[in-house]
Amino acid sequence: MSSSPHRVSENDRRRDRLPATEETGLETNPEKTTAGQDADVAQPVEKEVVDAPPNGGYGWVCVLCCFWINAHTWGINSSYGVFLQFYLDNNHYPGASALQFAFVGGLSISMALLVSPAATTTTRLYGTRVTLLIGVFFETLALIGASFAHEIWQLFLSQGICFGWGMGYLFVGSVGIVPQWFTTNRSFASGIATAGSGLGGLMYSLATNAMIHSLGVGWAFRILGILAFTVNTICALLIKDRNKAIGSSQLAFDYTLFARPEYLLLLGWGFFSMLGYIVLLFSLPSYATSIGLSPNQGSIVGGLLNLGQGLGRPFVGMFSDSVGRINIAGFLTVTAGLFCLVIWIFAKSFGVLIFFAVSVGTVSGTFWTTIAPVGAEVVVLPTTFAEPIALELRQETGNIYLHAQIFTGLMYVMAGGVCMWYLRAWKIGQIERIAAEEGKSPAQIGVAVADGHPAQRSKGSKSNVVKRLCAWKRV
């Protein structure tokens, strides 16, 4: 017989996953071991090590890296509300209109989402670190370039397009890292990572306003550029992916998803909720000055909106595991819309506006903690045109933001109360179909089991859609 190592069987691999005390489930019988057996038996067997997620360890370093990357991409971008307030109140770029300034902010987010297929391809070909460093280059170039801009078209190219490219490469490179390192703590860890955008938004909304008024717009951009370059570079060098260990593949764009009704409902939710989110994010500081508050108070309100996001996102992740992701996403989206319609419209003082900013911040950015990596390319339009729509809805007198406030609230209600509600009904129907096929009750089919089944048109029994719309189930 050959003395080469044995090929590891599937049973060997299964035993590798068991604790040492249960490795074989059989007792060793020395009577069955004889000197006449093949020499192969006495040789050590090389076994494949199953690379399961460590559920922590260096993963927490990656969580912190993603946290600070989010703080220095989406967090810095959130401070555009402060820039927009300054642009609207001062003739810093002669001849530029309010609509043009609104497009600058919209472009930064839409370019980040539009570039995601290219960033995904870069990750597949060259790895995560290269993708992140490309993002660092574009973002730094954008902020430093914006500091020397004197005309509106230069601001479009720098703070709009180039900054969006950098943010997109950093987002795509980092967004899939945390789930690779965790199992039971996955939603909580992801919530901590995405909370970085809220903390960064708080820090840089306040810092940007102070820098603009003490150092000028140019140096505000330069300082932001230096900080973003330093922090993002360190994080890009420390972060590690597990793409090879888990066999992850990056597909730039899967057009076949558009044939699935549940995916269209999901994208409808993202489309409408982002129309509301962008208006809220960029308009709140300007609204504060429109009711007589100072620019400093406006920046505080914008910062507290981001603080609410930072505080809320870890809890969104935690409750999603226990209550159901679709349930939480739909409920919080509708809640954000109601906050806009019931509180924001009537917020005429600094105290009430602070309460609204923190409250709505905890529930308004649900999209970024759920399906952003899946539906990024499809929400390019709402992120581009949301703030221009809001500024066009402004009135000349009275509550000039009233129509924009109503628009924001209705978009959130449309997203959560229609799209996500019907998606929830579809999911319950899928669980009922699987239960009918396997001869079980729907209560015996978990959401994870349903997620593992291929999506297809139901052939089993399914309840009436009205009943599913009203049914309660963790989905």
mmCIF file of N, CA, C and O in Angstrom, residues 158-245:
data_model
loop_
_atom_site.group_PDB
_atom_site.id
_atom_site.type_symbol
_atom_site.label_atom_id
_atom_site.label_comp_id
_atom_site.label_asym_id
_atom_site.label_seq_id
_atom_site.Cartn_x
_atom_site.Cartn_y
_atom_site.Cartn_z
ATOM 1 N N SER A 158 -15.333 68.206 -7.499
ATOM 2 C CA SER A 158 -14.591 67.822 -6.292
ATOM 3 C C SER A 158 -15.508 67.275 -5.205
ATOM 4 O O SER A 158 -15.532 66.066 -4.946
ATOM 5 N N GLN A 159 -16.289 68.171 -4.573
ATOM 6 C CA GLN A 159 -17.135 67.737 -3.460
ATOM 7 C C GLN A 159 -18.288 66.853 -3.916
ATOM 8 O O GLN A 159 -18.812 66.067 -3.129
ATOM 9 N N GLY A 160 -18.660 66.949 -5.173
ATOM 10 C CA GLY A 160 -19.741 66.121 -5.691
ATOM 11 C C GLY A 160 -19.265 64.782 -6.224
ATOM 12 O O GLY A 160 -19.392 63.749 -5.565
ATOM 13 N N ILE A 161 -18.652 64.784 -7.420
ATOM 14 C CA ILE A 161 -18.323 63.541 -8.114
ATOM 15 C C ILE A 161 -17.145 62.803 -7.486
ATOM 16 O O ILE A 161 -17.232 61.623 -7.136
ATOM 17 N N CYS A 162 -16.007 63.499 -7.316
ATOM 18 C CA CYS A 162 -14.794 62.828 -6.838
ATOM 19 C C CYS A 162 -14.959 62.320 -5.408
ATOM 20 O O CYS A 162 -14.545 61.200 -5.086
ATOM 21 N N PHE A 163 -15.572 63.120 -4.543
ATOM 22 C CA PHE A 163 -15.802 62.662 -3.178
ATOM 23 C C PHE A 163 -16.717 61.439 -3.169
ATOM 24 O O PHE A 163 -16.518 60.503 -2.396
ATOM 25 N N GLY A 164 -17.718 61.438 -4.046
ATOM 26 C CA GLY A 164 -18.610 60.280 -4.143
ATOM 27 C C GLY A 164 -17.868 59.023 -4.569
ATOM 28 O O GLY A 164 -18.134 57.927 -4.048
ATOM 29 N N TRP A 165 -16.937 59.155 -5.511
ATOM 30 C CA TRP A 165 -16.140 57.991 -5.919
ATOM 31 C C TRP A 165 -15.349 57.428 -4.733
ATOM 32 O O TRP A 165 -15.305 56.216 -4.504
ATOM 33 N N GLY A 166 -14.690 58.319 -3.995
ATOM 34 C CA GLY A 166 -13.914 57.860 -2.847
ATOM 35 C C GLY A 166 -14.777 57.191 -1.810
ATOM 36 O O GLY A 166 -14.429 56.130 -1.263
ATOM 37 N N MET A 167 -15.926 57.791 -1.536
ATOM 38 C CA MET A 167 -16.838 57.220 -0.550
ATOM 39 C C MET A 167 -17.361 55.864 -1.014
ATOM 40 O O MET A 167 -17.505 54.931 -0.220
ATOM 41 N N GLY A 168 -17.628 55.729 -2.316
ATOM 42 C CA GLY A 168 -18.124 54.470 -2.849
ATOM 43 C C GLY A 168 -17.118 53.346 -2.743
ATOM 44 O O GLY A 168 -17.459 52.216 -2.347
ATOM 45 N N TYR A 169 -15.856 53.619 -3.085
ATOM 46 C CA TYR A 169 -14.823 52.583 -2.988
ATOM 47 C C TYR A 169 -14.587 52.168 -1.538
ATOM 48 O O TYR A 169 -14.404 50.987 -1.236
ATOM 49 N N LEU A 170 -14.590 53.135 -0.622
ATOM 50 C CA LEU A 170 -14.410 52.799 0.784
ATOM 51 C C LEU A 170 -15.611 52.039 1.334
ATOM 52 O O LEU A 170 -15.469 51.110 2.136
ATOM 53 N N PHE A 171 -16.808 52.411 0.889
ATOM 54 C CA PHE A 171 -18.022 51.734 1.353
ATOM 55 C C PHE A 171 -18.066 50.285 0.877
ATOM 56 O O PHE A 171 -18.257 49.359 1.667
ATOM 57 N N VAL A 172 -17.858 50.075 -0.421
ATOM 58 C CA VAL A 172 -17.918 48.719 -0.972
ATOM 59 C C VAL A 172 -16.799 47.848 -0.402
ATOM 60 O O VAL A 172 -16.992 46.666 -0.115
ATOM 61 N N GLY A 173 -15.624 48.439 -0.215
ATOM 62 C CA GLY A 173 -14.504 47.658 0.310
ATOM 63 C C GLY A 173 -14.688 47.216 1.744
ATOM 64 O O GLY A 173 -14.135 46.190 2.154
ATOM 65 N N SER A 174 -15.450 47.980 2.519
ATOM 66 C CA SER A 174 -15.561 47.677 3.950
ATOM 67 C C SER A 174 -16.896 47.080 4.361
ATOM 68 O O SER A 174 -16.986 46.446 5.420
ATOM 69 N N VAL A 175 -17.951 47.257 3.554
ATOM 70 C CA VAL A 175 -19.291 46.916 4.020
ATOM 71 C C VAL A 175 -19.494 45.416 4.251
ATOM 72 O O VAL A 175 -20.282 45.013 5.104
ATOM 73 N N GLY A 176 -18.766 44.572 3.549
ATOM 74 C CA GLY A 176 -18.953 43.134 3.709
ATOM 75 C C GLY A 176 -17.981 42.474 4.658
ATOM 76 O O GLY A 176 -18.013 41.250 4.826
ATOM 77 N N ILE A 177 -17.117 43.242 5.305
ATOM 78 C CA ILE A 177 -16.069 42.662 6.142
ATOM 79 C C ILE A 177 -16.618 42.117 7.454
ATOM 80 O O ILE A 177 -16.351 40.974 7.842
ATOM 81 N N VAL A 178 -17.392 42.916 8.165
ATOM 82 C CA VAL A 178 -17.843 42.542 9.512
ATOM 83 C C VAL A 178 -18.638 41.236 9.530
ATOM 84 O O VAL A 178 -18.370 40.360 10.377
ATOM 85 N N PRO A 179 -19.613 41.017 8.634
ATOM 86 C CA PRO A 179 -20.364 39.752 8.688
ATOM 87 C C PRO A 179 -19.495 38.513 8.497
ATOM 88 O O PRO A 179 -19.886 37.421 8.930
ATOM 89 N N GLN A 180 -18.334 38.650 7.857
ATOM 90 C CA GLN A 180 -17.465 37.503 7.646
ATOM 91 C C GLN A 180 -16.817 37.006 8.941
ATOM 92 O O GLN A 180 -16.362 35.867 9.010
ATOM 93 N N TRP A 181 -16.785 37.854 9.956
ATOM 94 C CA TRP A 181 -16.087 37.517 11.188
ATOM 95 C C TRP A 181 -17.018 37.066 12.311
ATOM 96 O O TRP A 181 -16.551 36.680 13.387
ATOM 97 N N PHE A 182 -18.337 37.121 12.099
ATOM 98 C CA PHE A 182 -19.259 36.866 13.200
ATOM 99 C C PHE A 182 -20.376 35.920 12.781
ATOM 100 O O PHE A 182 -20.707 35.805 11.595
ATOM 101 N N THR A 183 -20.956 35.254 13.793
ATOM 102 C CA THR A 183 -22.144 34.420 13.598
ATOM 103 C C THR A 183 -23.256 34.927 14.507
ATOM 104 O O THR A 183 -24.157 35.625 14.074
ATOM 105 N N THR A 184 -23.178 34.610 15.792
ATOM 106 C CA THR A 184 -24.254 35.018 16.710
ATOM 107 C C THR A 184 -24.268 36.517 16.968
ATOM 108 O O THR A 184 -25.313 37.088 17.250
ATOM 109 N N ASN A 185 -23.118 37.185 16.896
ATOM 110 C CA ASN A 185 -23.031 38.623 17.172
ATOM 111 C C ASN A 185 -23.051 39.460 15.901
ATOM 112 O O ASN A 185 -22.682 40.630 15.923
ATOM 113 N N ARG A 186 -23.483 38.883 14.804
ATOM 114 C CA ARG A 186 -23.334 39.542 13.509
ATOM 115 C C ARG A 186 -24.107 40.855 13.426
ATOM 116 O O ARG A 186 -23.550 41.895 13.040
ATOM 117 N N SER A 187 -25.394 40.853 13.766
ATOM 118 C CA SER A 187 -26.197 42.069 13.643
ATOM 119 C C SER A 187 -25.701 43.152 14.592
ATOM 120 O O SER A 187 -25.651 44.332 14.228
ATOM 121 N N PHE A 188 -25.332 42.761 15.802
ATOM 122 C CA PHE A 188 -24.835 43.734 16.767
ATOM 123 C C PHE A 188 -23.530 44.359 16.294
ATOM 124 O O PHE A 188 -23.343 45.580 16.369
ATOM 125 N N ALA A 189 -22.605 43.522 15.796
ATOM 126 C CA ALA A 189 -21.324 44.031 15.303
ATOM 127 C C ALA A 189 -21.527 44.941 14.097
ATOM 128 O O ALA A 189 -20.884 45.997 13.980
ATOM 129 N N SER A 190 -22.425 44.552 13.197
ATOM 130 C CA SER A 190 -22.709 45.396 12.036
ATOM 131 C C SER A 190 -23.322 46.723 12.462
ATOM 132 O O SER A 190 -23.035 47.773 11.871
ATOM 133 N N GLY A 191 -24.170 46.676 13.488
ATOM 134 C CA GLY A 191 -24.763 47.905 13.991
ATOM 135 C C GLY A 191 -23.726 48.852 14.559
ATOM 136 O O GLY A 191 -23.795 50.065 14.357
ATOM 137 N N ILE A 192 -22.738 48.305 15.278
ATOM 138 C CA ILE A 192 -21.654 49.149 15.798
ATOM 139 C C ILE A 192 -20.866 49.772 14.662
ATOM 140 O O ILE A 192 -20.528 50.966 14.690
ATOM 141 N N ALA A 193 -20.559 48.983 13.639
ATOM 142 C CA ALA A 193 -19.781 49.498 12.510
ATOM 143 C C ALA A 193 -20.512 50.625 11.791
ATOM 144 O O ALA A 193 -19.929 51.667 11.473
ATOM 145 N N THR A 194 -21.806 50.429 11.524
ATOM 146 C CA THR A 194 -22.554 51.470 10.807
ATOM 147 C C THR A 194 -22.829 52.681 11.681
ATOM 148 O O THR A 194 -23.086 53.774 11.161
ATOM 149 N N ALA A 195 -22.754 52.517 13.007
ATOM 150 C CA ALA A 195 -22.951 53.664 13.897
ATOM 151 C C ALA A 195 -21.844 54.701 13.735
ATOM 152 O O ALA A 195 -22.005 55.853 14.149
ATOM 153 N N GLY A 196 -20.734 54.310 13.121
ATOM 154 C CA GLY A 196 -19.663 55.264 12.890
ATOM 155 C C GLY A 196 -20.087 56.453 12.054
ATOM 156 O O GLY A 196 -19.608 57.572 12.258
ATOM 157 N N SER A 197 -20.997 56.214 11.111
ATOM 158 C CA SER A 197 -21.462 57.332 10.285
ATOM 159 C C SER A 197 -22.217 58.344 11.135
ATOM 160 O O SER A 197 -22.140 59.561 10.887
ATOM 161 N N GLY A 198 -22.947 57.865 12.156
ATOM 162 C CA GLY A 198 -23.656 58.786 13.034
ATOM 163 C C GLY A 198 -22.718 59.598 13.905
ATOM 164 O O GLY A 198 -22.855 60.821 14.016
ATOM 165 N N LEU A 199 -21.738 58.927 14.518
ATOM 166 C CA LEU A 199 -20.781 59.640 15.357
ATOM 167 C C LEU A 199 -19.946 60.605 14.520
ATOM 168 O O LEU A 199 -19.692 61.748 14.925
ATOM 169 N N GLY A 200 -19.523 60.144 13.328
ATOM 170 C CA GLY A 200 -18.765 61.034 12.447
ATOM 171 C C GLY A 200 -19.587 62.229 12.022
ATOM 172 O O GLY A 200 -19.073 63.364 11.944
ATOM 173 N N GLY A 201 -20.868 62.002 11.730
ATOM 174 C CA GLY A 201 -21.731 63.115 11.361
ATOM 175 C C GLY A 201 -21.877 64.118 12.480
ATOM 176 O O GLY A 201 -21.904 65.332 12.246
ATOM 177 N N LEU A 202 -21.991 63.626 13.724
ATOM 178 C CA LEU A 202 -22.070 64.531 14.874
ATOM 179 C C LEU A 202 -20.793 65.353 15.002
ATOM 180 O O LEU A 202 -20.843 66.583 15.127
ATOM 181 N N MET A 203 -19.636 64.675 14.979
ATOM 182 C CA MET A 203 -18.364 65.372 15.148
ATOM 183 C C MET A 203 -18.144 66.408 14.062
ATOM 184 O O MET A 203 -17.808 67.571 14.334
ATOM 185 N N TYR A 204 -18.341 65.993 12.818
ATOM 186 C CA TYR A 204 -17.957 66.864 11.714
ATOM 187 C C TYR A 204 -19.011 67.906 11.379
ATOM 188 O O TYR A 204 -18.695 68.911 10.736
ATOM 189 N N SER A 205 -20.263 67.710 11.788
ATOM 190 C CA SER A 205 -21.239 68.785 11.639
ATOM 191 C C SER A 205 -20.867 69.954 12.546
ATOM 192 O O SER A 205 -20.895 71.123 12.123
ATOM 193 N N LEU A 206 -20.507 69.644 13.782
ATOM 194 C CA LEU A 206 -20.106 70.698 14.712
ATOM 195 C C LEU A 206 -18.747 71.288 14.348
ATOM 196 O O LEU A 206 -18.559 72.511 14.368
ATOM 197 N N ALA A 207 -17.792 70.422 14.005
ATOM 198 C CA ALA A 207 -16.445 70.904 13.691
ATOM 199 C C ALA A 207 -16.421 71.714 12.408
ATOM 200 O O ALA A 207 -15.723 72.743 12.319
ATOM 201 N N THR A 208 -17.184 71.282 11.400
ATOM 202 C CA THR A 208 -17.204 72.007 10.127
ATOM 203 C C THR A 208 -17.745 73.413 10.294
ATOM 204 O O THR A 208 -17.203 74.383 9.752
ATOM 205 N N ASN A 209 -18.825 73.547 11.064
ATOM 206 C CA ASN A 209 -19.386 74.879 11.294
ATOM 207 C C ASN A 209 -18.374 75.782 11.989
ATOM 208 O O ASN A 209 -18.205 76.959 11.619
ATOM 209 N N ALA A 210 -17.667 75.239 12.997
ATOM 210 C CA ALA A 210 -16.663 76.032 13.710
ATOM 211 C C ALA A 210 -15.507 76.415 12.798
ATOM 212 O O ALA A 210 -15.023 77.560 12.834
ATOM 213 N N MET A 211 -15.056 75.468 11.966
ATOM 214 C CA MET A 211 -13.920 75.758 11.078
ATOM 215 C C MET A 211 -14.286 76.771 10.005
ATOM 216 O O MET A 211 -13.478 77.635 9.652
ATOM 217 N N ILE A 212 -15.502 76.673 9.465
ATOM 218 C CA ILE A 212 -15.914 77.614 8.422
ATOM 219 C C ILE A 212 -15.899 79.046 8.947
ATOM 220 O O ILE A 212 -15.419 79.967 8.285
ATOM 221 N N HIS A 213 -16.395 79.236 10.161
ATOM 222 C CA HIS A 213 -16.528 80.592 10.696
ATOM 223 C C HIS A 213 -15.230 81.113 11.313
ATOM 224 O O HIS A 213 -15.072 82.327 11.468
ATOM 225 N N SER A 214 -14.298 80.233 11.657
ATOM 226 C CA SER A 214 -13.033 80.701 12.230
ATOM 227 C C SER A 214 -11.872 80.656 11.243
ATOM 228 O O SER A 214 -10.978 81.519 11.297
ATOM 229 N N LEU A 215 -11.864 79.685 10.347
ATOM 230 C CA LEU A 215 -10.750 79.523 9.414
ATOM 231 C C LEU A 215 -11.123 79.738 7.956
ATOM 232 O O LEU A 215 -10.241 79.924 7.114
ATOM 233 N N GLY A 216 -12.418 79.663 7.644
ATOM 234 C CA GLY A 216 -12.854 79.789 6.257
ATOM 235 C C GLY A 216 -13.140 78.433 5.627
ATOM 236 O O GLY A 216 -12.700 77.383 6.123
ATOM 237 N N VAL A 217 -13.864 78.464 4.513
ATOM 238 C CA VAL A 217 -14.263 77.231 3.839
ATOM 239 C C VAL A 217 -13.054 76.446 3.342
ATOM 240 O O VAL A 217 -13.000 75.212 3.448
ATOM 241 N N GLY A 218 -12.072 77.141 2.789
ATOM 242 C CA GLY A 218 -10.898 76.464 2.232
ATOM 243 C C GLY A 218 -10.182 75.600 3.247
ATOM 244 O O GLY A 218 -9.905 74.419 3.001
ATOM 245 N N TRP A 219 -9.873 76.169 4.415
ATOM 246 C CA TRP A 219 -9.159 75.402 5.424
ATOM 247 C C TRP A 219 -10.043 74.346 6.073
ATOM 248 O O TRP A 219 -9.542 73.314 6.550
ATOM 249 N N ALA A 220 -11.340 74.579 6.096
ATOM 250 C CA ALA A 220 -12.241 73.532 6.588
ATOM 251 C C ALA A 220 -12.117 72.283 5.725
ATOM 252 O O ALA A 220 -12.017 71.154 6.235
ATOM 253 N N PHE A 221 -12.102 72.464 4.397
ATOM 254 C CA PHE A 221 -11.936 71.336 3.487
ATOM 255 C C PHE A 221 -10.576 70.672 3.660
ATOM 256 O O PHE A 221 -10.459 69.444 3.660
ATOM 257 N N ARG A 222 -9.518 71.474 3.809
ATOM 258 C CA ARG A 222 -8.175 70.908 3.919
ATOM 259 C C ARG A 222 -8.010 70.072 5.187
ATOM 260 O O ARG A 222 -7.419 68.982 5.162
ATOM 261 N N ILE A 223 -8.528 70.578 6.296
ATOM 262 C CA ILE A 223 -8.434 69.828 7.551
ATOM 263 C C ILE A 223 -9.225 68.526 7.454
ATOM 264 O O ILE A 223 -8.761 67.462 7.903
ATOM 265 N N LEU A 224 -10.416 68.581 6.866
ATOM 266 C CA LEU A 224 -11.203 67.358 6.678
ATOM 267 C C LEU A 224 -10.445 66.370 5.795
ATOM 268 O O LEU A 224 -10.466 65.159 6.041
ATOM 269 N N GLY A 225 -9.788 66.877 4.756
ATOM 270 C CA GLY A 225 -9.022 66.003 3.865
ATOM 271 C C GLY A 225 -7.870 65.318 4.568
ATOM 272 O O GLY A 225 -7.624 64.118 4.378
ATOM 273 N N ILE A 226 -7.139 66.061 5.404
ATOM 274 C CA ILE A 226 -6.003 65.486 6.130
ATOM 275 C C ILE A 226 -6.481 64.423 7.122
ATOM 276 O O ILE A 226 -5.892 63.330 7.233
ATOM 277 N N LEU A 227 -7.549 64.735 7.849
ATOM 278 C CA LEU A 227 -8.089 63.773 8.812
ATOM 279 C C LEU A 227 -8.590 62.508 8.114
ATOM 280 O O LEU A 227 -8.325 61.387 8.564
ATOM 281 N N ALA A 228 -9.325 62.687 7.018
ATOM 282 C CA ALA A 228 -9.862 61.528 6.298
ATOM 283 C C ALA A 228 -8.736 60.657 5.750
ATOM 284 O O ALA A 228 -8.797 59.422 5.825
ATOM 285 N N PHE A 229 -7.700 61.289 5.203
ATOM 286 C CA PHE A 229 -6.567 60.529 4.663
ATOM 287 C C PHE A 229 -5.880 59.712 5.753
ATOM 288 O O PHE A 229 -5.603 58.519 5.585
ATOM 289 N N THR A 230 -5.620 60.331 6.895
ATOM 290 C CA THR A 230 -4.888 59.659 7.966
ATOM 291 C C THR A 230 -5.680 58.481 8.534
ATOM 292 O O THR A 230 -5.173 57.352 8.613
ATOM 293 N N VAL A 231 -6.911 58.736 8.917
ATOM 294 C CA VAL A 231 -7.710 57.696 9.573
ATOM 295 C C VAL A 231 -8.041 56.562 8.603
ATOM 296 O O VAL A 231 -7.895 55.376 8.932
ATOM 297 N N ASN A 232 -8.485 56.905 7.397
ATOM 298 C CA ASN A 232 -8.875 55.863 6.441
ATOM 299 C C ASN A 232 -7.690 55.018 5.996
ATOM 300 O O ASN A 232 -7.832 53.816 5.744
ATOM 301 N N THR A 233 -6.516 55.629 5.870
ATOM 302 C CA THR A 233 -5.328 54.856 5.484
ATOM 303 C C THR A 233 -4.958 53.846 6.564
ATOM 304 O O THR A 233 -4.660 52.681 6.271
ATOM 305 N N ILE A 234 -4.969 54.272 7.827
ATOM 306 C CA ILE A 234 -4.666 53.357 8.927
ATOM 307 C C ILE A 234 -5.660 52.198 8.947
ATOM 308 O O ILE A 234 -5.287 51.025 9.085
ATOM 309 N N CYS A 235 -6.934 52.515 8.793
ATOM 310 C CA CYS A 235 -7.963 51.459 8.808
ATOM 311 C C CYS A 235 -7.814 50.517 7.621
ATOM 312 O O CYS A 235 -8.000 49.300 7.752
ATOM 313 N N ALA A 236 -7.477 51.058 6.452
ATOM 314 C CA ALA A 236 -7.300 50.220 5.260
ATOM 315 C C ALA A 236 -6.152 49.238 5.436
ATOM 316 O O ALA A 236 -6.197 48.104 4.921
ATOM 317 N N LEU A 237 -5.112 49.636 6.162
ATOM 318 C CA LEU A 237 -3.970 48.757 6.383
ATOM 319 C C LEU A 237 -4.238 47.709 7.463
ATOM 320 O O LEU A 237 -3.674 46.611 7.439
ATOM 321 N N LEU A 238 -5.110 48.039 8.418
ATOM 322 C CA LEU A 238 -5.397 47.104 9.508
ATOM 323 C C LEU A 238 -6.493 46.098 9.172
ATOM 324 O O LEU A 238 -6.499 44.980 9.687
ATOM 325 N N ILE A 239 -7.397 46.472 8.315
ATOM 326 C CA ILE A 239 -8.572 45.641 8.065
ATOM 327 C C ILE A 239 -8.190 44.373 7.296
ATOM 328 O O ILE A 239 -7.277 44.384 6.468
ATOM 329 N N LYS A 240 -8.860 43.275 7.615
ATOM 330 C CA LYS A 240 -8.613 41.995 6.946
ATOM 331 C C LYS A 240 -9.945 41.379 6.548
ATOM 332 O O LYS A 240 -10.875 41.335 7.345
ATOM 333 N N ASP A 241 -10.006 40.888 5.315
ATOM 334 C CA ASP A 241 -11.218 40.174 4.894
ATOM 335 C C ASP A 241 -10.987 38.668 4.982
ATOM 336 O O ASP A 241 -9.865 38.200 5.186
ATOM 337 N N ARG A 242 -12.064 37.919 4.854
ATOM 338 C CA ARG A 242 -11.996 36.453 4.866
ATOM 339 C C ARG A 242 -12.604 35.905 3.579
ATOM 340 O O ARG A 242 -13.244 34.849 3.581
ATOM 341 N N ASN A 243 -12.431 36.636 2.486
ATOM 342 C CA ASN A 243 -13.037 36.236 1.214
ATOM 343 C C ASN A 243 -12.571 34.859 0.761
ATOM 344 O O ASN A 243 -13.367 34.034 0.301
ATOM 345 N N LYS A 244 -11.277 34.591 0.898
ATOM 346 C CA LYS A 244 -10.756 33.295 0.464
ATOM 347 C C LYS A 244 -11.206 32.179 1.405
ATOM 348 O O LYS A 244 -11.518 31.064 0.967
ATOM 349 N N ALA A 245 -11.242 32.476 2.689
ATOM 350 C CA ALA A 245 -11.617 31.443 3.664
ATOM 351 C C ALA A 245 -13.060 30.992 3.497
ATOM 352 O O ALA A 245 -13.381 29.817 3.649
#
